[in-house]
Structure formats: C-alpha cells, structure tokens
CSV table of C-alpha atoms in Angstrom, one decimal:
chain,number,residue,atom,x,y,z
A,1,UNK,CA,17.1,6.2,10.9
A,2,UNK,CA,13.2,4.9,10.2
A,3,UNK,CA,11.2,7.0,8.0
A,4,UNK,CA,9.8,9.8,9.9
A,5,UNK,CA,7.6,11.3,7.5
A,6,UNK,CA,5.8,7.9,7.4
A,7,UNK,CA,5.7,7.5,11.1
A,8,UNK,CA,4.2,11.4,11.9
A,9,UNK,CA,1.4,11.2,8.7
A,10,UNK,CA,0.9,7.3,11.2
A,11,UNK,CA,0.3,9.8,14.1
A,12,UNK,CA,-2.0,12.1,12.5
A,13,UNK,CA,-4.4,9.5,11.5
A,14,UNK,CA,-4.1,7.6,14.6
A,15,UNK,CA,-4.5,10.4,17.5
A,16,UNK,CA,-7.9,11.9,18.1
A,17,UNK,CA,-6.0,15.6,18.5
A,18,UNK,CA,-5.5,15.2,14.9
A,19,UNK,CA,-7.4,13.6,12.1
A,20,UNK,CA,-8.5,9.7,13.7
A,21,UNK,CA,-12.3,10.7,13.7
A,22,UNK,CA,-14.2,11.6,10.8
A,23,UNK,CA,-15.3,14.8,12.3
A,24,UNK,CA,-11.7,15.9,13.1
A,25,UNK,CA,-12.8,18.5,10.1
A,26,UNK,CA,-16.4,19.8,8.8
A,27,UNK,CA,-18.1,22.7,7.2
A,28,UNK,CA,-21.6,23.6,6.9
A,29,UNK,CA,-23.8,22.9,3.8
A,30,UNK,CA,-26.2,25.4,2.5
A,31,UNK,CA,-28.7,23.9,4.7
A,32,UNK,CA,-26.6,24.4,7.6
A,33,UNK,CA,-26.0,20.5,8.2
A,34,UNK,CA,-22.6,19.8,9.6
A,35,UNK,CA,-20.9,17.6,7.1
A,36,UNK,CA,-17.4,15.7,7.7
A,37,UNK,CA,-14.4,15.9,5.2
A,38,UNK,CA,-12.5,13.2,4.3
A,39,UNK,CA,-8.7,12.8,5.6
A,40,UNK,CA,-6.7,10.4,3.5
A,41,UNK,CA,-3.4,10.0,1.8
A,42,UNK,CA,-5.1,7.7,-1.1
A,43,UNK,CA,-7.4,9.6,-4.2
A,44,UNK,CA,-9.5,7.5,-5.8
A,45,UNK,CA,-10.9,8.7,-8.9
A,46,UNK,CA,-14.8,8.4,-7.6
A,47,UNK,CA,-13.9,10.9,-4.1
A,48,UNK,CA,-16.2,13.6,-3.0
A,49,UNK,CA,-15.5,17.0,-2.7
A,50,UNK,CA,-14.4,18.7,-0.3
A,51,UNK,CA,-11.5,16.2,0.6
A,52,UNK,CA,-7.8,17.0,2.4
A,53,UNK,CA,-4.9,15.0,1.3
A,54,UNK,CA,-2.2,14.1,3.6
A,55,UNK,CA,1.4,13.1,1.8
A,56,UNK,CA,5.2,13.3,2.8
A,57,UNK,CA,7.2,15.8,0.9
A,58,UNK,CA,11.0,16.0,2.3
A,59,UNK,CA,13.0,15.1,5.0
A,60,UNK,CA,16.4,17.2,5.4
A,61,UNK,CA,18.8,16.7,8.3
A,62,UNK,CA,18.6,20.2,10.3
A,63,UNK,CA,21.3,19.3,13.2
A,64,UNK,CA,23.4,17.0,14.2
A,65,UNK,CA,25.6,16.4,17.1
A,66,UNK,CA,27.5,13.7,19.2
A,67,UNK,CA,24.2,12.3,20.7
A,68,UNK,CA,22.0,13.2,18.6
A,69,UNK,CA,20.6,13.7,14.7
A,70,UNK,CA,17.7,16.5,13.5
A,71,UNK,CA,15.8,16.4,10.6
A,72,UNK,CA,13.0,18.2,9.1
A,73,UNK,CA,10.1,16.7,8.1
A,74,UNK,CA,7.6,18.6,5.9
A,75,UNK,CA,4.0,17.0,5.5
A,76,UNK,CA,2.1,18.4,2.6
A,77,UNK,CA,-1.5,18.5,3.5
A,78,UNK,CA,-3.5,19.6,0.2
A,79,UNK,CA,-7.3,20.9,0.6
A,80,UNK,CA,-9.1,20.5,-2.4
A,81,UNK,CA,-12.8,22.1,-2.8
A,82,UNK,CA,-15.2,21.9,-6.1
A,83,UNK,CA,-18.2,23.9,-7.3
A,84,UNK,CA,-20.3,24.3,-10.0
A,85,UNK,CA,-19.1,27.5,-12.1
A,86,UNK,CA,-20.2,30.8,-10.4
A,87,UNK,CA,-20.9,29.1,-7.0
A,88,UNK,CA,-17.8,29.9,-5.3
A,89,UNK,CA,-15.5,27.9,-3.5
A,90,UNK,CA,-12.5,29.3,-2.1
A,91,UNK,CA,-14.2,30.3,1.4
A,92,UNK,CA,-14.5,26.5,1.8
A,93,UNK,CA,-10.8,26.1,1.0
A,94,UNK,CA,-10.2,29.1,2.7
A,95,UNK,CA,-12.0,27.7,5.8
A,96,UNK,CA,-10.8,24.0,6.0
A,97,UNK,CA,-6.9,25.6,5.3
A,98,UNK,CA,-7.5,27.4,9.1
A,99,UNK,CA,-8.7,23.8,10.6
A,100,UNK,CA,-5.8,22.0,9.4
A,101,UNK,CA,-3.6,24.9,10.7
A,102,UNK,CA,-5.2,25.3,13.7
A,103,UNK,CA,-5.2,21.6,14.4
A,104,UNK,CA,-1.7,20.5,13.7
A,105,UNK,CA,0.4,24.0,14.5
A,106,UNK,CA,0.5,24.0,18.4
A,107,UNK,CA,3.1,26.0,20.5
A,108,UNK,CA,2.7,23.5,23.6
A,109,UNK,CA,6.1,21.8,23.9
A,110,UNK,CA,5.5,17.7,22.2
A,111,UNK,CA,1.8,18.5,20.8
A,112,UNK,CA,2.6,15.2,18.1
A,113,UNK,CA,3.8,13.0,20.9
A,114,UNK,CA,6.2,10.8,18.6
A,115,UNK,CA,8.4,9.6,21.2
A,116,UNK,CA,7.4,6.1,21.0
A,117,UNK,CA,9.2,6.2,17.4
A,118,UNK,CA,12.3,7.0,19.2
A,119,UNK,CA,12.2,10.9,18.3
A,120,UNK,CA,10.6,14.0,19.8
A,121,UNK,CA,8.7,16.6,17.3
A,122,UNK,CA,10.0,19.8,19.1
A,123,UNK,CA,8.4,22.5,16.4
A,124,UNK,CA,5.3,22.3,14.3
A,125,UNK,CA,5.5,25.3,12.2
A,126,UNK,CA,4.4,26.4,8.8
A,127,UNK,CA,6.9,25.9,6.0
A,128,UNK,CA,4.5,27.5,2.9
A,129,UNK,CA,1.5,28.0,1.9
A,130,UNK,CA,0.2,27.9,-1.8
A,131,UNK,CA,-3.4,28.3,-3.2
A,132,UNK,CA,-4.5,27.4,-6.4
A,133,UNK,CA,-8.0,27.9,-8.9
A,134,UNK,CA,-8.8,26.5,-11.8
A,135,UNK,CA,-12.4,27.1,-13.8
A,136,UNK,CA,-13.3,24.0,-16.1
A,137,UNK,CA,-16.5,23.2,-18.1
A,138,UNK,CA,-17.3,20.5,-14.7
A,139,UNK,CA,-17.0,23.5,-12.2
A,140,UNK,CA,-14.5,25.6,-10.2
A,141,UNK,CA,-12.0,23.7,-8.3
A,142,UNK,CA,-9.9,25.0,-5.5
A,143,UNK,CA,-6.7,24.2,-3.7
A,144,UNK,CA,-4.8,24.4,-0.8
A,145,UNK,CA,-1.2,23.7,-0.3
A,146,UNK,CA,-0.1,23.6,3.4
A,147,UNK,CA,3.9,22.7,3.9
A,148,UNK,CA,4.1,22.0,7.8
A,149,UNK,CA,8.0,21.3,8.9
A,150,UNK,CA,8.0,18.8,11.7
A,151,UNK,CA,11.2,19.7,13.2
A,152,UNK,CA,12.2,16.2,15.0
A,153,UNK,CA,15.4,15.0,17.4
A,154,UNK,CA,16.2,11.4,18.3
A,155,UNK,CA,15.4,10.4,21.7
C-alpha cells in the first residue's frame, strides 16, 4: 500500500478546489486590502504571519475485506496568526479555521478525486479541533489545530 497521507496533502496542493492558487485563502487587512495566506508543509524560520501548515498525522486501517483495504488518513492542517500584544488575533484564526473547513469538508460523493492513486476518499470529515494562545513579549500568537480524517478504499 503507497503512502496515502503523502499522496492526499499531493492533491491538496495540486487541485484548484483546494489550496493550488495563492488566493485559495485570504483575509482582509485593516485597510481592507485582500491579502493571501500562505499554504505549505515547510516553516522557515523568516515566514509571515498569518500562515496554514499542512502535515500528515496517522494512517489507521478502518476496514478490510476480501477485495478490498480502508484506512484513515488524518491531515493536520495548523492555522497560525500573530499580533502585537493587545491587537487581537483569534478572529483571524478563527476566520481562516472556517476556510480550511469549508474548503476541504465536502458532502458530494469523491470531492478529493484520488482515484488516480488507486484509492477513492469516500468521507472528509472532521476528526478534532484544538485552539491554542500564547502572549509573549514579541506579541500574541494564535493557533489552530484542524484533524480532518480522509476515510479512503482501494480501487
């Protein structure tokens, strides 16, 4: 079995439904400018804020049968949102956490269309969801934690 954690984060970056354009998600400044937010699954220590990491988590095998295996794969998108102290912050997180889930949970049957891998994602749902805030003498950061199970089947 091929490693299908690596193979859906592949699909979300390559399919324009998802994140393959730069203005898959935005938010508005306090000049009212529509500004993009970086989608990767590399952090370099120089990235702006507000950025969205993308990483694998698990895979568990959810069923199996004479022709056919299951697993679960959970991606682990992470929002993460910085201001200076007293400015605020967890609207923005709050904000770009509704995108993601908007974007990526579908209930139309094969929304990630994986089946050129040689397995059908059947269910996008949400597996957990964690926020976190932490004040420092730099500013307020803010973070999202978005567990989305990609329930898959071989083809």
């Amino acid at each position: 079995m091929k490693d299908r954690s690596a193979q859906i984060r592949y699909q979300l970056f390559q399919d324009p439904a998802f994140f393959a354009q730069n203005t898959a998600l935005t938010y508005y400044n306090e000049y009212g400018t529509e500004i993009p937010v970086k989608v990767t699954n590399i952090v370099n220590r120089d990235i702006d804020y507000p950025y969205v990491l993308i990483r694998s988590n698990s895979i568990a095998g959810s069923e199996e049968n004479q022709s056919a295996y299951g697993s679960d794969v959970i991606i682990t998108f992470e929002v993460h949102t910085k201001f200076k102290r007293g400015q605020g912050g967890d609207k923005l997180c709050n904000d770009l956490t509704n995108q993601i889930l908007e974007r990526v949970i579908s209930r139309s049957e094969n929304h990630l269309n994986t089946t050129s891998n040689g397995f059908k994602t059947y269910v996008i749902e949400l597996d957990a969801l964690n926020y976190q805030s932490n004040e420092f003498d730099d500013g307020n950061y803010f973070r999202s934690i978005i567990d989305i199970n990609f329930k898959t089947m071989e083809i």
